[in-house]
Coordinates of C-alpha atoms in Angstrom, one line a residue:
M1 CA 76.6 -85.5 37.3
N2 CA 72.9 -85.7 37.9
Q3 CA 71.0 -88.2 35.8
V4 CA 67.7 -87.2 34.3
V5 CA 64.9 -89.6 35.2
A6 CA 62.2 -89.9 32.6
S7 CA 58.6 -89.2 33.7
P8 CA 56.2 -92.1 34.0
A9 CA 54.4 -90.9 30.9
K10 CA 57.6 -90.6 28.9
S11 CA 58.7 -94.1 30.0
L12 CA 55.4 -95.6 28.9
S13 CA 55.3 -93.7 25.6
T14 CA 58.8 -95.0 24.8
F15 CA 57.8 -98.5 25.8
L16 CA 54.7 -98.6 23.7
D17 CA 56.4 -97.1 20.7
K18 CA 59.0 -99.9 20.9
Y19 CA 56.3 -102.6 20.7
K20 CA 53.8 -100.8 18.5
G21 CA 54.2 -103.4 15.8
Q22 CA 52.9 -106.1 18.2
I23 CA 49.9 -103.9 19.0
A24 CA 49.3 -103.4 15.3
N25 CA 49.3 -107.2 14.8
A26 CA 46.6 -107.7 17.5
L27 CA 44.3 -104.9 16.3
P28 CA 41.4 -105.2 13.9
K29 CA 41.6 -103.1 10.8
H30 CA 39.3 -100.3 12.0
I31 CA 41.6 -99.3 14.8
S32 CA 45.1 -97.9 14.2
P33 CA 48.0 -98.6 16.6
D34 CA 48.7 -94.9 16.9
R35 CA 45.1 -94.4 18.1
M36 CA 45.4 -97.2 20.6
V37 CA 48.6 -95.8 22.0
R38 CA 47.0 -92.3 22.3
L39 CA 44.0 -93.8 24.2
T40 CA 46.4 -95.7 26.5
M41 CA 48.4 -92.5 27.2
T42 CA 45.2 -90.6 28.0
A43 CA 44.0 -93.2 30.4
F44 CA 47.5 -93.4 32.0
S45 CA 47.7 -89.6 32.5
Q46 CA 44.3 -89.5 34.2
N47 CA 45.0 -92.3 36.8
A48 CA 47.8 -91.8 39.4
A49 CA 47.6 -95.4 40.5
L50 CA 48.0 -96.6 36.9
Q51 CA 51.2 -94.6 36.7
K52 CA 52.7 -96.8 39.4
C53 CA 51.9 -100.0 37.5
D54 CA 54.4 -102.3 35.8
L55 CA 54.9 -101.2 32.2
N56 CA 54.8 -104.8 31.0
S57 CA 51.3 -105.3 32.5
I58 CA 50.1 -102.1 30.8
F59 CA 51.4 -103.3 27.5
G60 CA 49.8 -106.7 28.1
S61 CA 46.5 -105.0 28.8
V62 CA 46.7 -103.0 25.7
V63 CA 47.3 -106.1 23.7
V64 CA 44.2 -107.8 25.2
A65 CA 42.1 -104.7 24.4
S66 CA 43.5 -104.8 20.9
Q67 CA 42.7 -108.5 20.4
L68 CA 39.2 -107.9 21.6
G69 CA 38.8 -104.9 19.3
L70 CA 37.8 -102.6 22.2
E71 CA 39.1 -99.1 22.6
I72 CA 40.4 -98.0 26.0
G73 CA 38.2 -95.4 27.7
V74 CA 36.0 -94.7 24.7
G75 CA 32.3 -94.9 25.3
G76 CA 32.6 -97.4 28.2
Q77 CA 34.1 -100.1 25.9
G78 CA 36.8 -101.0 28.4
Y79 CA 39.1 -99.6 31.0
L80 CA 42.7 -100.0 32.2
V81 CA 42.4 -100.8 35.9
P82 CA 45.3 -100.9 38.4
Y83 CA 45.5 -104.0 40.7
G84 CA 48.3 -104.0 43.2
G85 CA 51.0 -102.5 40.9
K86 CA 49.8 -104.2 37.8
A87 CA 47.3 -103.1 35.1
Q88 CA 44.4 -105.1 33.8
F89 CA 42.1 -104.5 30.9
V90 CA 38.4 -104.7 32.0
P91 CA 35.8 -104.9 29.3
G92 CA 32.8 -102.7 29.9
W93 CA 29.2 -103.5 29.3
Q94 CA 29.1 -101.0 26.4
G95 CA 32.0 -102.8 24.8
L96 CA 30.0 -106.1 24.9
V97 CA 27.0 -104.4 23.4
D98 CA 29.1 -102.9 20.7
L99 CA 30.6 -106.3 19.8
V100 CA 27.2 -107.9 19.5
S101 CA 26.0 -105.0 17.3
R102 CA 29.0 -105.5 15.0
A103 CA 28.2 -109.2 14.5
G104 CA 24.8 -108.1 13.2
R105 CA 22.8 -111.2 14.4
A106 CA 21.3 -109.9 17.6
T107 CA 20.7 -106.7 19.7
V108 CA 21.3 -106.4 23.4
W109 CA 21.0 -103.7 25.9
T110 CA 21.0 -103.2 29.7
G111 CA 19.7 -100.8 32.3
A112 CA 19.8 -99.8 35.9
V113 CA 16.7 -99.1 38.0
Y114 CA 16.9 -96.5 40.7
V115 CA 14.7 -95.7 43.6
G116 CA 11.7 -93.8 42.4
D117 CA 11.7 -95.4 38.9
E118 CA 8.6 -97.2 37.6
F119 CA 9.7 -100.8 36.8
D120 CA 7.8 -104.0 35.9
W121 CA 8.9 -107.2 34.4
A122 CA 7.9 -110.8 33.8
L123 CA 9.3 -114.1 32.5
G124 CA 7.2 -116.9 30.9
D125 CA 6.1 -117.3 27.3
A126 CA 5.8 -113.5 26.8
P127 CA 8.7 -112.0 28.7
Y128 CA 8.9 -108.2 29.0
V129 CA 10.6 -105.3 30.8
K130 CA 9.0 -102.0 31.3
H131 CA 11.1 -99.2 32.8
R132 CA 10.2 -95.6 33.2
P133 CA 13.2 -93.7 34.8
G134 CA 12.5 -91.2 37.5
A135 CA 14.8 -88.6 38.9
G136 CA 17.7 -91.1 39.3
G137 CA 20.0 -91.5 42.3
D138 CA 23.2 -90.2 43.6
S139 CA 25.1 -93.5 43.9
Y140 CA 24.8 -97.2 43.3
R141 CA 23.2 -97.6 46.7
D142 CA 20.1 -96.1 45.1
I143 CA 19.9 -98.8 42.5
T144 CA 17.3 -101.5 43.1
H145 CA 17.6 -103.7 40.1
V146 CA 19.7 -104.1 36.9
Y147 CA 18.4 -105.8 33.8
A148 CA 19.6 -106.9 30.4
I149 CA 17.5 -107.7 27.3
G150 CA 18.6 -109.6 24.2
R151 CA 16.7 -110.1 21.0
V152 CA 17.9 -112.4 18.2
N153 CA 17.1 -110.9 14.8
G154 CA 13.7 -112.1 13.6
S155 CA 12.7 -113.5 17.0
Q156 CA 9.3 -112.8 18.4
F157 CA 10.3 -112.5 22.1
P158 CA 13.4 -111.3 23.9
V159 CA 15.6 -113.0 26.4
I160 CA 15.6 -111.0 29.6
E161 CA 17.5 -111.2 32.9
V162 CA 16.7 -109.1 36.0
W163 CA 18.8 -109.1 39.2
T164 CA 18.3 -107.2 42.4
M165 CA 21.3 -105.3 43.7
D166 CA 21.4 -107.8 46.6
K167 CA 21.9 -110.6 44.1
V168 CA 24.6 -108.6 42.3
I169 CA 26.5 -108.0 45.6
K170 CA 26.2 -111.7 46.5
H171 CA 27.7 -112.5 43.1
L172 CA 30.5 -110.1 43.7
N173 CA 31.2 -111.6 47.1
K174 CA 31.3 -115.0 45.6
F175 CA 33.9 -114.3 42.9
N176 CA 35.9 -111.3 44.3
K177 CA 39.4 -112.5 45.1
V178 CA 41.0 -109.0 45.7
G179 CA 38.7 -107.6 48.4
A180 CA 38.3 -103.8 48.4
R181 CA 40.8 -103.5 45.5
H182 CA 38.1 -104.8 43.1
Y183 CA 37.4 -102.2 40.5
A184 CA 33.7 -102.2 41.3
L185 CA 34.4 -101.1 44.9
E186 CA 37.2 -98.6 44.3
K187 CA 36.5 -94.8 44.8
N188 CA 33.4 -95.5 46.9
G189 CA 31.9 -97.8 44.4
Q190 CA 31.8 -95.5 41.4
N191 CA 32.1 -98.4 39.0
M192 CA 29.4 -100.6 40.7
E193 CA 26.7 -99.7 38.2
M194 CA 29.0 -100.6 35.3
Y195 CA 29.9 -103.9 37.0
A196 CA 26.3 -104.7 37.8
R197 CA 25.0 -104.1 34.3
K198 CA 27.9 -106.1 32.8
V199 CA 27.2 -109.1 35.1
V200 CA 23.5 -109.3 34.2
L201 CA 24.3 -108.7 30.5
L202 CA 26.7 -111.7 30.5
Q203 CA 23.8 -113.9 31.6
V204 CA 21.8 -112.8 28.5
L205 CA 24.7 -113.2 26.2
K206 CA 24.8 -116.9 27.0
Y207 CA 21.6 -117.3 24.9
M208 CA 22.6 -115.0 22.0
P209 CA 24.4 -116.0 18.8
K210 CA 28.0 -115.2 19.4
S211 CA 30.8 -114.1 17.1
I212 CA 34.4 -115.2 18.0
E213 CA 35.0 -111.6 19.2
V214 CA 31.9 -111.7 21.5
Q215 CA 32.8 -115.1 23.0
R216 CA 36.4 -113.9 23.7
A217 CA 35.2 -110.7 25.3
M218 CA 32.8 -112.7 27.5
D219 CA 35.5 -115.1 28.6
V220 CA 37.9 -112.3 29.4
A221 CA 35.2 -110.3 31.3
T222 CA 34.4 -113.4 33.4
A223 CA 38.1 -114.2 34.1
V224 CA 38.8 -110.6 35.1
D225 CA 35.9 -110.4 37.5
A226 CA 37.1 -113.6 39.1
N227 CA 40.7 -112.3 39.1
K228 CA 41.9 -115.4 37.2
P229 CA 44.9 -115.3 35.0
F230 CA 44.2 -115.9 31.3
T231 CA 45.9 -115.8 27.9
I232 CA 44.3 -115.3 24.4
D233 CA 45.5 -118.0 22.1
G234 CA 44.1 -117.4 18.6
D235 CA 40.3 -117.5 18.9
M236 CA 40.4 -119.0 22.4
V237 CA 40.7 -117.6 25.8
V238 CA 42.6 -120.0 28.1
V239 CA 41.8 -119.3 31.8
D240 CA 43.9 -120.6 34.7
D241 CA 41.1 -122.1 36.9
R242 CA 43.5 -123.2 39.7
D243 CA 42.1 -121.9 43.0
D244 CA 45.0 -120.9 45.2
D245 CA 43.1 -118.9 47.8
Q246 CA 42.0 -119.9 51.2
S247 CA 38.2 -119.8 50.6
T248 CA 35.9 -122.5 51.6
V249 CA 32.5 -123.7 50.2
D250 CA 29.4 -123.4 52.3
Q251 CA 28.0 -127.0 52.0
A252 CA 24.4 -125.7 52.5
T253 CA 24.4 -123.1 49.8
G254 CA 27.3 -124.1 47.5
E255 CA 28.6 -120.5 47.7
V256 CA 32.2 -119.5 48.2
V257 CA 32.8 -118.1 51.7
G258 CA 35.6 -115.7 52.3
A259 CA 36.9 -115.7 48.8
G260 CA 40.1 -113.8 49.4
L261 CA 38.5 -111.3 51.7
P262 CA 39.9 -110.4 55.1
A263 CA 38.0 -111.3 58.3
C264 CA 36.3 -108.5 60.1
S265 CA 38.2 -108.0 63.3
D266 CA 36.4 -107.1 66.6
E267 CA 38.2 -103.7 66.5
E268 CA 37.0 -103.0 63.0
F269 CA 33.4 -104.1 63.9
T270 CA 33.4 -101.9 67.0
K271 CA 34.8 -98.9 65.0
N272 CA 31.9 -99.1 62.4
T273 CA 29.1 -100.1 64.8
A274 CA 27.7 -96.7 65.3
A275 CA 27.4 -95.9 61.5
W276 CA 26.1 -99.4 60.6
R277 CA 23.6 -99.4 63.5
K278 CA 22.3 -96.0 62.3
T279 CA 21.9 -97.3 58.8
I280 CA 19.6 -100.1 60.2
L281 CA 17.6 -97.8 62.6
D282 CA 17.1 -95.2 59.8
K283 CA 15.8 -98.1 57.6
K284 CA 18.2 -97.2 54.8
K285 CA 19.1 -100.9 54.6
T286 CA 17.7 -104.2 56.0
P287 CA 20.1 -106.3 58.0
A288 CA 20.5 -108.7 55.0
E289 CA 21.3 -105.8 52.7
L290 CA 23.8 -104.3 55.1
I291 CA 25.5 -107.6 55.7
A292 CA 25.8 -108.2 51.9
F293 CA 27.3 -104.8 51.4
I294 CA 29.8 -105.1 54.2
E295 CA 30.9 -108.5 52.9
T296 CA 32.0 -107.0 49.6
R297 CA 35.0 -105.8 51.7
T298 CA 35.3 -108.1 54.7
V299 CA 33.9 -111.4 56.0
L300 CA 31.7 -111.1 59.1
T301 CA 31.5 -113.8 61.8
E302 CA 28.1 -115.3 62.7
N303 CA 28.0 -113.4 65.9
Q304 CA 28.7 -110.1 64.1
K305 CA 25.8 -110.9 61.7
L306 CA 23.5 -111.7 64.6
T307 CA 24.5 -108.4 66.2
I308 CA 23.6 -106.5 63.1
D309 CA 20.2 -108.3 62.9
S310 CA 19.5 -107.5 66.5
W311 CA 19.6 -103.7 65.7
S312 CA 16.4 -104.1 63.6
H313 CA 14.6 -105.4 66.7
E314 CA 15.5 -102.6 69.0
G315 CA 12.4 -101.0 70.6
E316 CA 10.1 -103.9 69.8

């Protein structure tokens, strides 16, 4: 007798219905458990990799989203992201903005500057950001800067933070423990802008008045981006800061080197040499920019870096 195997969607639906009471206990009053389950099922149906994830990890991610009061896949508030067979809830920058707005004590926003935009900014005793968007770009590779602005109610001047994309990528290299599986890098970097805007926004939020919900979301976002396990215990986020990878610290810069990323083999370097060299010769990236980009996926040796740099001097 053939046994009927339930579809992944049916299995998840049954699983979530069984624990809907726990989801309800975690949710704020303005979100119903039925709505959260529907949003989860929608995200699940749209992501084949998510359908292969452990159901317990999906449920755990739904509970985290519920505790933060963020809806999955709605207006960029947060996302269910698969990591090696397990799901993780990743707060989006729009979710952080929404939580600050709900608290009613400050306003924050963030933007991305593309090639061709008019952009000017300054720090000091009268900080400002002026951004006039142009035609935009086709990918995150066309982004030159990201910025965030925060203004406490009644304050005269804003708090601003501006990062180049080179700085964003260096930040990603420093804390990325899952290599090319990082959500910012998947699907040819389609989430890189979201990641970049969230990272710079988190810097501004440090100086804003924070509700319990905002602080929890900040802690979760930071833990997720560093791929560190965490639990939400009441109003606190408890992060496991034990470092079990094989990364080392550059004593000159204090930065983490090789944080969980594989080394670039000679075969891989040779395979990509033609394309990378063309990028330098066509002046699409400087050697430093190309090295930073490559090292979001793999760690280069010093000789490989010198080779990349040498391409910029060809013909001199």
